[in-house]
Every structure is written in structure tokens, then in C-alpha cells.
CSV table of C-alpha atoms and ligand atoms in Angstrom, one decimal:
chain,number,residue,atom,x,y,z
A,1,MET,CA,-21.0,34.5,76.3
A,2,LYS,CA,-17.5,34.9,77.4
A,3,GLY,CA,-17.7,35.3,81.1
A,4,SER,CA,-21.4,33.7,81.3
A,5,PHE,CA,-20.7,30.2,79.8
A,6,PRO,CA,-18.9,27.8,83.0
A,7,ILE,CA,-16.0,26.8,82.0
A,8,GLU,CA,-14.6,25.8,84.8
A,9,LYS,CA,-17.8,22.7,85.4
A,10,PHE,CA,-18.2,21.0,82.2
A,11,ALA,CA,-13.6,21.1,81.8
A,12,SER,CA,-14.4,17.3,82.1
A,13,GLU,CA,-16.8,17.1,79.6
A,14,ARG,CA,-16.0,16.1,75.7
A,15,THR,CA,-16.8,18.1,73.9
A,16,PRO,CA,-18.4,18.6,71.4
A,17,PHE,CA,-21.7,19.8,72.9
A,18,TYR,CA,-25.0,22.3,73.4
A,19,TYR,CA,-25.7,24.4,76.0
A,20,TYR,CA,-28.7,25.8,76.3
A,21,ASP,CA,-29.3,28.6,78.1
A,22,ILE,CA,-32.2,28.4,80.1
A,23,ASN,CA,-33.5,31.6,81.3
A,24,LEU,CA,-32.7,33.1,78.0
A,25,LEU,CA,-35.6,30.2,76.3
A,26,ARG,CA,-37.8,31.6,80.0
A,27,THR,CA,-38.2,35.1,78.5
A,28,THR,CA,-38.5,34.3,75.5
A,29,LEU,CA,-41.2,32.4,76.4
A,30,ALA,CA,-42.8,34.6,78.5
A,31,GLU,CA,-42.4,37.7,76.0
A,32,LEU,CA,-43.7,35.1,73.4
A,33,GLY,CA,-46.8,34.9,75.5
A,34,ASN,CA,-47.1,38.6,76.8
A,35,ALA,CA,-46.9,40.3,73.1
A,36,LEU,CA,-49.4,36.9,71.9
A,37,THR,CA,-51.9,38.3,74.8
A,38,SER,CA,-51.6,42.0,74.2
A,39,THR,CA,-52.4,41.6,70.9
A,40,TYR,CA,-55.0,39.3,70.7
A,41,GLU,CA,-57.0,40.2,73.9
A,42,THR,CA,-59.3,37.8,73.2
A,43,ALA,CA,-58.1,34.6,74.8
A,44,ASN,CA,-59.6,32.2,72.6
A,45,ILE,CA,-57.8,33.8,69.4
A,46,LYS,CA,-54.7,31.7,68.7
A,47,GLN,CA,-52.6,28.8,69.4
A,48,VAL,CA,-48.8,29.1,68.9
A,49,HIS,CA,-47.9,25.2,67.6
A,50,PHE,CA,-43.8,24.4,68.5
A,51,ALA,CA,-42.4,23.1,65.5
A,52,LEU,CA,-40.8,20.7,67.2
A,53,LYS,CA,-38.2,20.0,63.8
A,54,ALA,CA,-36.4,22.9,64.6
A,55,ASN,CA,-35.6,21.4,68.4
A,56,PHE,CA,-37.1,18.0,70.0
A,57,ASN,CA,-35.1,18.5,73.3
A,58,PRO,CA,-36.8,16.6,76.0
A,59,GLU,CA,-35.8,19.1,78.5
A,60,LEU,CA,-36.9,21.5,76.2
A,61,LEU,CA,-39.7,20.5,75.1
A,62,ASN,CA,-40.9,20.2,78.9
A,63,ILE,CA,-40.1,24.1,79.4
A,64,ILE,CA,-41.4,24.6,76.0
A,65,ALA,CA,-44.8,22.7,77.3
A,66,HIS,CA,-44.4,24.6,80.8
A,67,TYR,CA,-45.6,27.9,78.8
A,68,GLY,CA,-48.9,26.4,77.4
A,69,LEU,CA,-47.5,25.8,73.7
A,70,GLY,CA,-48.9,23.5,71.2
A,71,ALA,CA,-46.6,21.0,68.4
A,72,ASP,CA,-46.5,21.5,65.0
A,73,CYS,CA,-44.9,18.1,64.2
A,74,ALA,CA,-42.8,16.2,61.0
A,75,THR,CA,-43.1,12.3,61.7
A,76,GLY,CA,-44.5,10.3,64.0
A,77,GLY,CA,-41.6,10.7,66.4
A,78,GLU,CA,-42.2,14.3,67.0
A,79,ILE,CA,-45.7,13.0,68.1
A,80,ARG,CA,-44.3,11.0,70.8
A,81,PHE,CA,-42.1,13.5,71.4
A,82,ALA,CA,-44.7,15.9,72.1
A,83,LEU,CA,-46.7,13.6,73.9
A,84,ASN,CA,-44.4,12.6,76.6
A,85,ALA,CA,-43.6,17.1,77.1
A,86,GLY,CA,-47.3,16.9,78.0
A,87,ILE,CA,-48.8,18.4,74.9
A,88,PRO,CA,-52.1,17.5,74.9
A,89,PRO,CA,-53.0,15.5,71.7
A,90,SER,CA,-55.5,17.9,70.7
A,91,ALA,CA,-52.8,20.9,71.1
A,92,ILE,CA,-50.3,18.9,67.5
A,93,VAL,CA,-50.4,19.4,64.4
A,94,PHE,CA,-49.3,16.9,62.0
A,95,THR,CA,-47.7,19.0,59.2
A,96,GLY,CA,-45.6,17.4,55.9
A,97,VAL,CA,-45.7,16.4,52.0
A,98,GLY,CA,-45.3,12.2,52.4
A,99,LYS,CA,-46.8,11.4,55.8
A,100,ARG,CA,-45.7,7.3,56.3
A,101,GLU,CA,-49.0,5.5,56.8
A,102,GLU,CA,-48.1,3.8,60.5
A,103,ASP,CA,-48.0,7.8,61.8
A,104,ILE,CA,-51.3,8.5,60.1
A,105,ARG,CA,-52.7,5.7,62.4
A,106,LEU,CA,-50.9,7.1,65.2
A,107,ALA,CA,-52.0,10.1,64.7
A,108,VAL,CA,-55.9,9.1,63.9
A,109,SER,CA,-55.9,7.1,67.0
A,110,LEU,CA,-54.5,9.7,69.6
A,111,GLY,CA,-57.4,12.8,67.7
A,112,ILE,CA,-54.6,15.3,66.8
A,113,GLY,CA,-56.1,18.3,66.6
A,114,ARG,CA,-55.5,18.8,62.7
A,115,PHE,CA,-53.5,17.1,59.8
A,116,ASN,CA,-51.5,20.0,57.3
A,117,VAL,CA,-52.9,18.0,54.3
A,118,GLU,CA,-51.4,19.2,51.4
A,119,SER,CA,-52.5,16.6,48.3
A,120,VAL,CA,-56.0,15.7,47.5
A,121,ALA,CA,-54.1,11.5,47.3
A,122,GLU,CA,-53.2,12.4,51.2
A,123,LEU,CA,-56.4,13.2,51.9
A,124,GLU,CA,-58.2,9.8,50.2
A,125,VAL,CA,-55.8,8.4,52.5
A,126,ILE,CA,-56.5,10.2,55.6
A,127,ASN,CA,-60.5,9.4,54.8
A,128,GLU,CA,-59.4,5.7,54.5
A,129,ILE,CA,-57.4,4.6,57.2
A,130,ALA,CA,-60.1,6.6,59.5
A,131,THR,CA,-62.9,5.3,57.6
A,132,SER,CA,-61.2,1.9,58.8
A,133,MET,CA,-60.3,2.8,62.6
A,134,LYS,CA,-63.8,4.4,63.3
A,135,LYS,CA,-62.8,8.1,63.4
A,136,ARG,CA,-63.4,11.3,61.7
A,137,ALA,CA,-59.8,12.7,61.4
A,138,SER,CA,-60.3,16.3,61.3
A,139,PHE,CA,-58.0,18.7,59.2
A,140,SER,CA,-56.4,21.7,56.9
A,141,PHE,CA,-55.7,22.0,53.6
A,142,ARG,CA,-51.9,23.7,53.4
A,143,VAL,CA,-52.4,26.7,50.8
A,144,ASN,CA,-49.3,27.1,49.3
A,145,PRO,CA,-49.8,30.6,48.0
A,146,ASP,CA,-47.1,30.8,46.2
A,147,MET,CA,-44.6,33.8,46.7
A,148,GLY,CA,-41.9,34.6,49.0
A,149,ALA,CA,-38.2,34.2,48.2
A,150,TYR,CA,-36.7,34.5,51.7
A,151,SER,CA,-33.1,34.1,53.1
A,152,TYR,CA,-32.3,31.5,51.7
A,153,ALA,CA,-33.5,29.0,48.6
A,154,ASN,CA,-33.2,26.4,49.8
A,155,VAL,CA,-36.4,26.9,52.2
A,156,THR,CA,-38.5,29.2,50.5
A,157,THR,CA,-41.7,26.8,50.8
A,158,GLY,CA,-44.3,28.6,49.1
A,159,MET,CA,-43.6,29.0,45.8
A,160,THR,CA,-45.3,26.6,43.1
A,161,GLU,CA,-42.6,25.5,41.8
A,162,ASN,CA,-42.2,23.6,45.8
A,163,LYS,CA,-43.5,20.4,46.7
A,164,PHE,CA,-45.1,22.2,49.7
A,165,GLY,CA,-49.3,22.3,50.1
A,166,ILE,CA,-51.3,22.7,47.1
A,167,HIS,CA,-51.5,25.5,45.3
A,168,HIS,CA,-54.0,28.3,45.9
A,169,SER,CA,-55.9,28.2,42.3
A,170,MET,CA,-56.2,24.7,43.4
A,171,LEU,CA,-58.3,24.9,46.5
A,172,ALA,CA,-61.7,24.9,44.8
A,173,ASP,CA,-61.2,22.0,43.6
A,174,ALA,CA,-59.5,20.7,46.6
A,175,VAL,CA,-62.5,21.1,48.2
A,176,THR,CA,-65.4,19.6,46.5
A,177,ALA,CA,-62.9,16.5,46.9
A,178,ALA,CA,-63.2,17.1,50.2
A,179,LYS,CA,-66.6,16.9,50.5
A,180,LYS,CA,-67.4,13.5,49.3
A,181,MET,CA,-65.3,12.0,51.9
A,182,ARG,CA,-67.1,11.4,55.4
A,183,SER,CA,-63.8,10.6,57.1
A,184,VAL,CA,-62.5,14.1,57.2
A,185,ARG,CA,-63.5,16.7,58.4
A,186,LEU,CA,-62.2,20.0,56.8
A,187,CYS,CA,-61.4,23.0,59.5
A,188,GLY,CA,-58.9,25.2,58.5
A,189,LEU,CA,-55.9,27.0,56.5
A,190,HIS,CA,-52.5,26.0,56.7
A,191,PHE,CA,-50.3,28.5,55.2
A,192,HIS,CA,-46.6,28.5,55.6
A,193,ILE,CA,-44.0,30.5,53.5
A,194,GLY,CA,-40.4,30.6,54.7
A,195,THR,CA,-38.1,31.3,57.2
A,196,GLN,CA,-35.7,33.7,59.2
A,197,ILE,CA,-37.9,36.4,57.4
A,198,LEU,CA,-36.8,39.6,59.8
A,199,ASP,CA,-38.7,41.8,57.6
A,200,THR,CA,-42.3,41.3,59.3
A,201,SER,CA,-43.8,43.0,56.5
A,202,ASP,CA,-42.9,39.9,53.8
A,203,TYR,CA,-45.6,38.6,55.5
A,204,ILE,CA,-48.6,41.0,54.3
A,205,PRO,CA,-48.9,39.5,50.9
A,206,LEU,CA,-49.4,35.8,52.6
A,207,CYS,CA,-52.4,37.9,54.5
A,208,ASN,CA,-53.2,38.9,51.2
A,209,ARG,CA,-53.6,35.8,49.8
A,210,ILE,CA,-55.0,34.1,53.4
A,211,ASN,CA,-58.1,36.9,52.7
A,212,GLN,CA,-58.4,35.5,49.7
A,213,CYS,CA,-58.8,31.5,49.9
A,214,LEU,CA,-61.0,33.5,53.1
A,215,GLU,CA,-63.6,34.6,49.8
A,216,LEU,CA,-63.7,31.4,47.9
A,217,LEU,CA,-64.9,29.6,50.6
A,218,LYS,CA,-67.8,32.4,51.4
A,219,THR,CA,-68.7,31.8,48.0
A,220,MET,CA,-68.2,28.1,48.7
A,221,GLN,CA,-70.3,28.1,51.9
A,222,VAL,CA,-67.5,26.2,53.1
A,223,THR,CA,-66.8,27.0,57.1
A,224,ILE,CA,-63.9,26.5,58.5
A,225,LYS,CA,-62.3,26.9,62.4
A,226,ASP,CA,-59.6,28.7,61.8
A,227,ILE,CA,-56.4,29.6,60.5
A,228,ASN,CA,-52.9,29.0,60.8
A,229,VAL,CA,-50.4,31.5,58.8
A,230,GLY,CA,-47.8,28.8,59.9
A,231,GLY,CA,-44.3,30.2,61.4
A,232,GLY,CA,-40.7,31.9,59.8
A,233,LEU,CA,-39.8,35.1,62.3
A,234,GLY,CA,-36.0,35.0,62.3
A,235,ILE,CA,-33.9,36.5,64.6
A,236,GLU,CA,-30.7,38.1,65.0
A,237,TYR,CA,-27.7,36.1,64.1
A,238,GLU,CA,-25.0,38.7,63.6
A,239,HIS,CA,-25.7,40.2,67.1
A,240,PRO,CA,-26.6,37.8,69.4
A,241,ASN,CA,-26.5,40.2,72.9
A,242,HIS,CA,-27.9,42.9,71.1
A,243,ARG,CA,-31.9,41.1,70.7
A,244,PRO,CA,-31.6,38.0,72.1
A,245,VAL,CA,-35.6,37.4,72.1
A,246,ALA,CA,-37.0,38.1,68.4
A,247,ASP,CA,-40.4,40.6,67.3
A,248,PHE,CA,-42.8,38.4,68.4
A,249,THR,CA,-44.5,41.8,68.9
A,250,SER,CA,-44.0,43.0,65.3
A,251,TYR,CA,-44.8,39.1,63.8
A,252,PHE,CA,-48.1,39.5,65.7
A,253,GLN,CA,-49.8,43.1,65.0
A,254,VAL,CA,-49.0,42.3,61.0
A,255,PHE,CA,-51.2,39.3,61.1
A,256,LYS,CA,-53.4,41.7,63.1
A,257,LYS,CA,-53.8,44.7,60.3
A,258,HIS,CA,-52.9,42.6,57.4
A,259,LEU,CA,-56.2,39.6,58.1
A,260,ARG,CA,-59.2,39.9,57.3
A,261,THR,CA,-61.2,37.8,59.7
A,262,ASP,CA,-62.4,37.3,63.4
A,263,LEU,CA,-61.6,33.3,63.1
A,264,PRO,CA,-58.8,32.6,65.7
A,265,ILE,CA,-55.3,32.3,64.0
A,266,HIS,CA,-52.5,29.4,64.8
A,267,PHE,CA,-49.0,30.2,64.3
A,268,GLU,CA,-46.6,27.8,63.7
A,269,LEU,CA,-42.6,28.5,65.1
A,270,GLY,CA,-39.8,27.2,65.3
A,271,ARG,CA,-36.3,29.0,65.2
A,272,SER,CA,-37.2,32.4,67.0
A,273,ILE,CA,-38.0,30.4,70.5
A,274,VAL,CA,-35.0,28.1,70.3
A,275,ALA,CA,-32.6,30.0,68.2
A,276,PRO,CA,-30.2,32.2,69.8
A,277,CYS,CA,-30.9,30.4,73.7
A,278,GLY,CA,-28.2,27.1,72.3
A,279,ALA,CA,-24.6,27.3,70.9
A,280,LEU,CA,-22.5,24.4,70.7
A,281,ILE,CA,-19.3,24.5,72.5
A,282,SER,CA,-16.6,23.0,71.1
A,283,LYS,CA,-12.3,23.0,71.7
A,284,VAL,CA,-9.2,23.8,69.8
A,285,LEU,CA,-7.6,20.9,68.6
A,286,TYR,CA,-5.2,22.4,66.5
A,287,VAL,CA,-4.2,26.1,65.0
A,288,LYS,CA,-2.5,25.5,61.7
A,289,GLU,CA,-0.7,28.4,59.4
A,290,GLY,CA,-1.4,28.4,55.9
A,291,LEU,CA,0.2,30.0,52.9
A,292,HIS,CA,-2.3,32.8,53.4
A,293,HIS,CA,-4.5,32.0,56.7
A,294,ASN,CA,-4.8,30.3,59.9
A,295,PHE,CA,-6.3,28.0,60.6
A,296,ALA,CA,-8.4,27.5,63.5
A,297,ILE,CA,-9.5,23.8,63.4
A,298,ILE,CA,-12.2,22.3,66.4
A,299,ASP,CA,-13.7,19.3,67.7
A,300,GLY,CA,-17.3,20.3,66.2
A,301,SER,CA,-18.1,19.5,62.7
A,302,MET,CA,-20.8,20.4,60.4
A,303,THR,CA,-22.0,16.5,62.0
A,304,GLU,CA,-23.2,18.6,65.1
A,305,LEU,CA,-24.7,22.2,62.7
A,306,ILE,CA,-24.8,21.5,59.6
A,307,ARG,CA,-26.8,25.0,58.9
A,308,PRO,CA,-23.2,26.9,57.6
A,309,ALA,CA,-21.8,23.9,55.5
A,310,LEU,CA,-25.7,23.2,54.5
A,311,TYR,CA,-27.1,27.0,53.8
A,312,SER,CA,-23.8,29.0,54.1
A,313,ALA,CA,-25.1,30.4,57.1
A,314,TYR,CA,-23.5,32.6,59.1
A,315,HIS,CA,-23.4,32.3,62.5
A,316,ARG,CA,-21.5,34.0,65.4
A,317,ILE,CA,-17.6,32.7,67.1
A,318,GLU,CA,-16.3,33.4,69.7
A,319,ASN,CA,-12.8,32.2,71.4
A,320,ILE,CA,-14.4,31.8,74.9
A,321,THR,CA,-11.1,30.9,76.5
A,322,SER,CA,-8.4,33.5,75.4
A,323,ASP,CA,-8.5,37.2,76.4
A,324,GLU,CA,-5.4,37.7,73.4
A,325,PRO,CA,-5.1,40.1,71.1
A,326,GLU,CA,-7.9,39.1,67.5
A,327,GLN,CA,-6.6,37.6,64.9
A,328,GLU,CA,-7.7,36.7,61.9
A,329,TYR,CA,-9.3,32.2,61.2
A,330,ASP,CA,-10.6,30.1,59.0
A,331,VAL,CA,-12.6,28.2,61.5
A,332,VAL,CA,-13.2,24.3,60.2
A,333,GLY,CA,-14.1,21.6,61.9
A,334,PRO,CA,-12.7,18.0,61.2
A,335,ILE,CA,-13.8,16.8,58.9
A,336,SER,CA,-12.8,15.7,54.7
A,337,GLU,CA,-15.8,17.3,53.3
A,338,HIS,CA,-15.0,21.1,51.6
A,339,SER,CA,-18.2,22.7,52.8
A,340,ASP,CA,-17.2,21.5,56.9
A,341,VAL,CA,-16.3,25.2,57.7
A,342,PHE,CA,-18.0,27.4,59.8
A,343,GLY,CA,-16.7,30.3,58.9
A,344,LYS,CA,-14.4,32.4,57.1
A,345,SER,CA,-11.1,35.3,58.0
A,346,VAL,CA,-13.1,35.2,61.4
A,347,MET,CA,-11.7,37.5,64.5
A,348,LEU,CA,-10.9,35.6,67.4
A,349,ASN,CA,-9.1,35.9,70.2
A,350,ARG,CA,-5.1,34.7,69.6
A,351,CYS,CA,-6.6,31.0,69.3
A,352,HIS,CA,-4.5,27.9,70.9
A,353,ARG,CA,-4.9,24.0,71.4
A,354,GLY,CA,-7.2,23.6,74.1
A,355,ASP,CA,-9.1,26.5,73.2
A,356,TYR,CA,-13.0,26.8,74.1
A,357,ILE,CA,-15.5,27.7,70.9
A,358,ALA,CA,-18.6,29.4,71.3
A,359,ILE,CA,-20.6,29.3,67.7
A,360,ARG,CA,-23.5,30.9,68.7
A,361,SER,CA,-27.6,31.0,68.4
A,362,ALA,CA,-27.4,26.9,67.2
A,363,GLY,CA,-30.8,26.1,69.2
A,364,ALA,CA,-32.4,26.1,66.4
A,365,TYR,CA,-31.4,23.4,63.7
A,366,GLY,CA,-29.1,22.3,65.0
A,367,GLU,CA,-29.1,19.5,67.7
A,368,SER,CA,-32.4,18.3,66.6
A,369,MET,CA,-29.9,18.2,62.7
A,370,ALA,CA,-27.5,16.0,62.9
A,371,SER,CA,-25.6,13.3,62.8
A,372,HIS,CA,-23.6,10.2,63.1
A,373,PHE,CA,-21.5,10.4,59.3
A,374,ASN,CA,-17.7,9.2,60.2
A,375,CYS,CA,-18.9,7.3,62.7
A,376,ARG,CA,-19.4,10.7,65.2
A,377,PRO,CA,-21.2,9.9,68.8
A,378,LEU,CA,-24.8,12.6,68.1
A,379,PRO,CA,-23.7,15.8,69.8
A,380,LYS,CA,-24.4,15.9,74.3
A,381,ALA,CA,-26.7,18.4,75.7
A,382,PHE,CA,-26.0,20.3,79.0
A,383,PHE,CA,-27.9,23.7,80.0
A,384,SER,CA,-27.5,26.6,82.6
A,385,ASP,CA,-29.8,25.8,85.0
A,386,ASP,CA,-28.2,22.6,87.3
A,387,ASN,CA,-31.7,21.0,87.7
A,388,LEU,CA,-32.0,20.0,84.5
A,389,ASN,CA,-28.2,18.5,83.9
A,390,SER,CA,-28.3,14.4,84.4
B,1,LLP,N1,-44.2,24.8,60.2
B,1,LLP,C1,-44.3,24.1,58.6
B,1,LLP,C2,-44.6,24.1,57.8
B,1,LLP,C3,-42.5,24.2,58.3
B,1,LLP,O1,-41.7,23.5,58.1
B,1,LLP,C4,-41.5,25.1,59.2
B,1,LLP,C5,-39.9,24.8,59.6
B,1,LLP,C6,-41.9,25.5,60.7
B,1,LLP,C7,-43.6,25.6,60.6
B,1,LLP,C8,-41.1,26.1,62.2
B,1,LLP,O2,-39.9,27.2,60.8
B,1,LLP,P1,-39.3,28.4,61.3
B,1,LLP,O3,-40.5,29.7,62.8
B,1,LLP,O4,-38.7,27.2,62.5
B,1,LLP,O5,-38.6,29.7,60.5
B,1,LLP,N2,-33.0,24.1,59.1
B,1,LLP,C9,-33.9,25.1,58.0
B,1,LLP,C10,-35.2,25.3,58.6
B,1,LLP,C11,-35.9,24.8,58.0
B,1,LLP,C12,-37.1,25.0,57.9
B,1,LLP,C13,-38.8,24.3,57.6
B,1,LLP,N3,-39.5,24.3,57.8
B,1,LLP,C14,-32.3,25.5,58.8
B,1,LLP,O6,-31.2,25.0,59.5
B,1,LLP,O7,-33.0,27.4,58.5
């Protein structure tokens, strides 16, 4: 990012903060749209829902909404953020194993596009609430396809032992139970197998499972309106400049090729849309010489970006102030937690107190997972487009 981040402009701002490259976000959204329309020529055969859990910054959401994306929300709070960005209720899906009653009420009253329902117990509550409100709620069953062990074990979601969805072998019973409920309408099937998936052939077993579930519904003479295949497409954390836009074409094509259905397909992408455009900008507080390591102690910490601490996730780190020869550092935050480390043995241009450090590809699950631990303020966000920095 050296050269592209205008250090002087933000010299008086408190670090750490998030910095979003709005041109890259727009390019990503344009390429996403192109990949989608070139894969599925028929206009009504698709809808991408942006997963707000990846980032609910209102400025970014406004842009995402402007490109016509729907929203995948996990709480009533996220539903409100989606609405504020101008995403219509009909383009909102509501997913989550533990939906709260007040959030269900909100979603029913808005008439959101779809509840992605994860258990019969949850469906009963939605049915009760919708009955009391004299409404009918559209839902999809989230099916646990029992597959997938991707990038990091903490974030696989589609295996039997995971809490997510209804096991595929129990789908028939769930459908039978749903038929008896008058205020809910089964409209689709929903899946989500994991995240940071770079090898798109990992989606082939999912397609096979979906085909199997569709066969089952056919034998039960149940017709649905669409399939939601979830999200999970990964990005290149190691080389953010080589391939700044994710491979949306391969992603869409694998479903086009392996799903045996004419039903409209919905997608729920988060990381691949926003991760590359965000960086966490911090400053070096101290350079400390240890016995075996040099430490670059920066003012950013796991409270602004928890991914390295939580999942040992890799983010590229750059000293964007210094041009001096590279040295090896452990890049650490100031918090008294063993895991408050951004990278070990990282080669950085020689660091000095006050140098700016960019932690790249932090636009997804960065700002949205920030916390107040240690009474630290939540990070601010700035944008490459000056019209957005108010
Ligand atoms: N749909 C559902 C039902 C999800 O649970 C998720 C993410 C997505 C869509 C979007 O997945 P994506 O396209 O972003 O991979 N905090 C972790 C990631 C957790 C993902 C949770 N679910 C991280 O920082 O890597």
C-alpha cells in the first residue's frame, strides 16, 4: 500500500483506524455483477445477498446496495442496517441458529424475503408469531449437508457435528412437520458449508447434496421457488496486490455446471466482496529488542482485528512509512493477551516509533468484530473517496 495510502492526509487522526479503498470495492462489485450475468444469462436466475456479518459499515453498505445486492442478516440489528442502506425487505434473508423473538417479529412485520430456518423448534416459533400477527412468513430450510473441512476448523459450518442447519437425513421429517403449520410457507432450501474456500471444486459435493435434496422434495411432491447455496468464496491474503478481486467466475460456474435444477440460485457472499478493500492502519509505538526477536509493538490490537488471535489467520503486514532495508519483527499489539500478535518473523522495512503499519485484507470480519476490551474505543473508518469522510 506504500504510495497509495495518503499518510499526510490522516496525520492528525488517531490510529488505529480502518481505511477502505472505495475504487477497489466498486471494481469488485462491478466484476461480481459481470461474472454473474455472464454465467447466468437469464436475469431472474440469481441474487447475491451480501453477508452483513462481514462488514456493516453504513458507507460500504450504501455502495453495496447501489449495485443491487440483497442482504444476508444474522440479527434484527443487521436487518435495520440493511434497510437503512436502502436494501428492500424482499431482498433480505435472515439466517441464524438462535433467532430472538423480537427479531423474528421485526422480520415478519417487514415481510422480509426469507427466513433461513435451522430447526423445527425455530419454525414453530416463527409460525406462532406470524399467526399472532396475521401474516404468512416465507422460509427456506437450512440443510446441514454434512461435508466440508475448510481453511480453519473454527469456521466450518456444514458438518454433522456443527450446530448449523437441519441434517440432510432429517429433511423429510422437517418438511412433513412444516406442512402442518399454517402461517409459514416453505419456499426454498438453504446451505452454507464454510468460508475462505479457494478451491471452488470444494463446492461440487455440496452441489451433489443439493441435487439429492431436490430429488427428495420431488418424491414428496413439494415444490419450492429457489435454492440458496450460501457463501464462503475465499481471497488471496498472501498476495493482496496480485489478485485484488476474488474469482467470482469460477465460483458461479461450479454451481452452474453441477446443480441439476432450473430454479433460481441465491448466493450469500461476505468476505470476497469486502475483505480486499480494507486495511487496518496502525502506528509503531515501540521497537523492542528481545533476546531472540525484535518486536514491533503497534497501537492496533486484537480489539480492532481479532482474526490473527482467534484463528491464527494470516494478514499481510507492511511498513508504509519506511524504505529502509527489511528486518525481521514479531508484530504485536499492546494488549496483555498472549495471542495479541499480528505476525511472527515478519519482514518489514526497518521500523521506527511513529511509522505507519498497514494490515491488509482486513475489510471482512475486521471492523465488524471489533470490541471495547481494555476500554479501547472502537476504530473509526476512513475512505479513499473524500465524499465519504465526514
Ligand atoms: N452465509 C452464512 C449463513 C454464513 O454463516 C456466512 C459466514 C456467510 C454467508 C458469508 O460467508 P463468507 O462469504 O464471508 O465466507 N469470522 C470468520 C468468518 C466467519 C464466517 C461466518 N459465516 C473470519 O474472520 O474468518
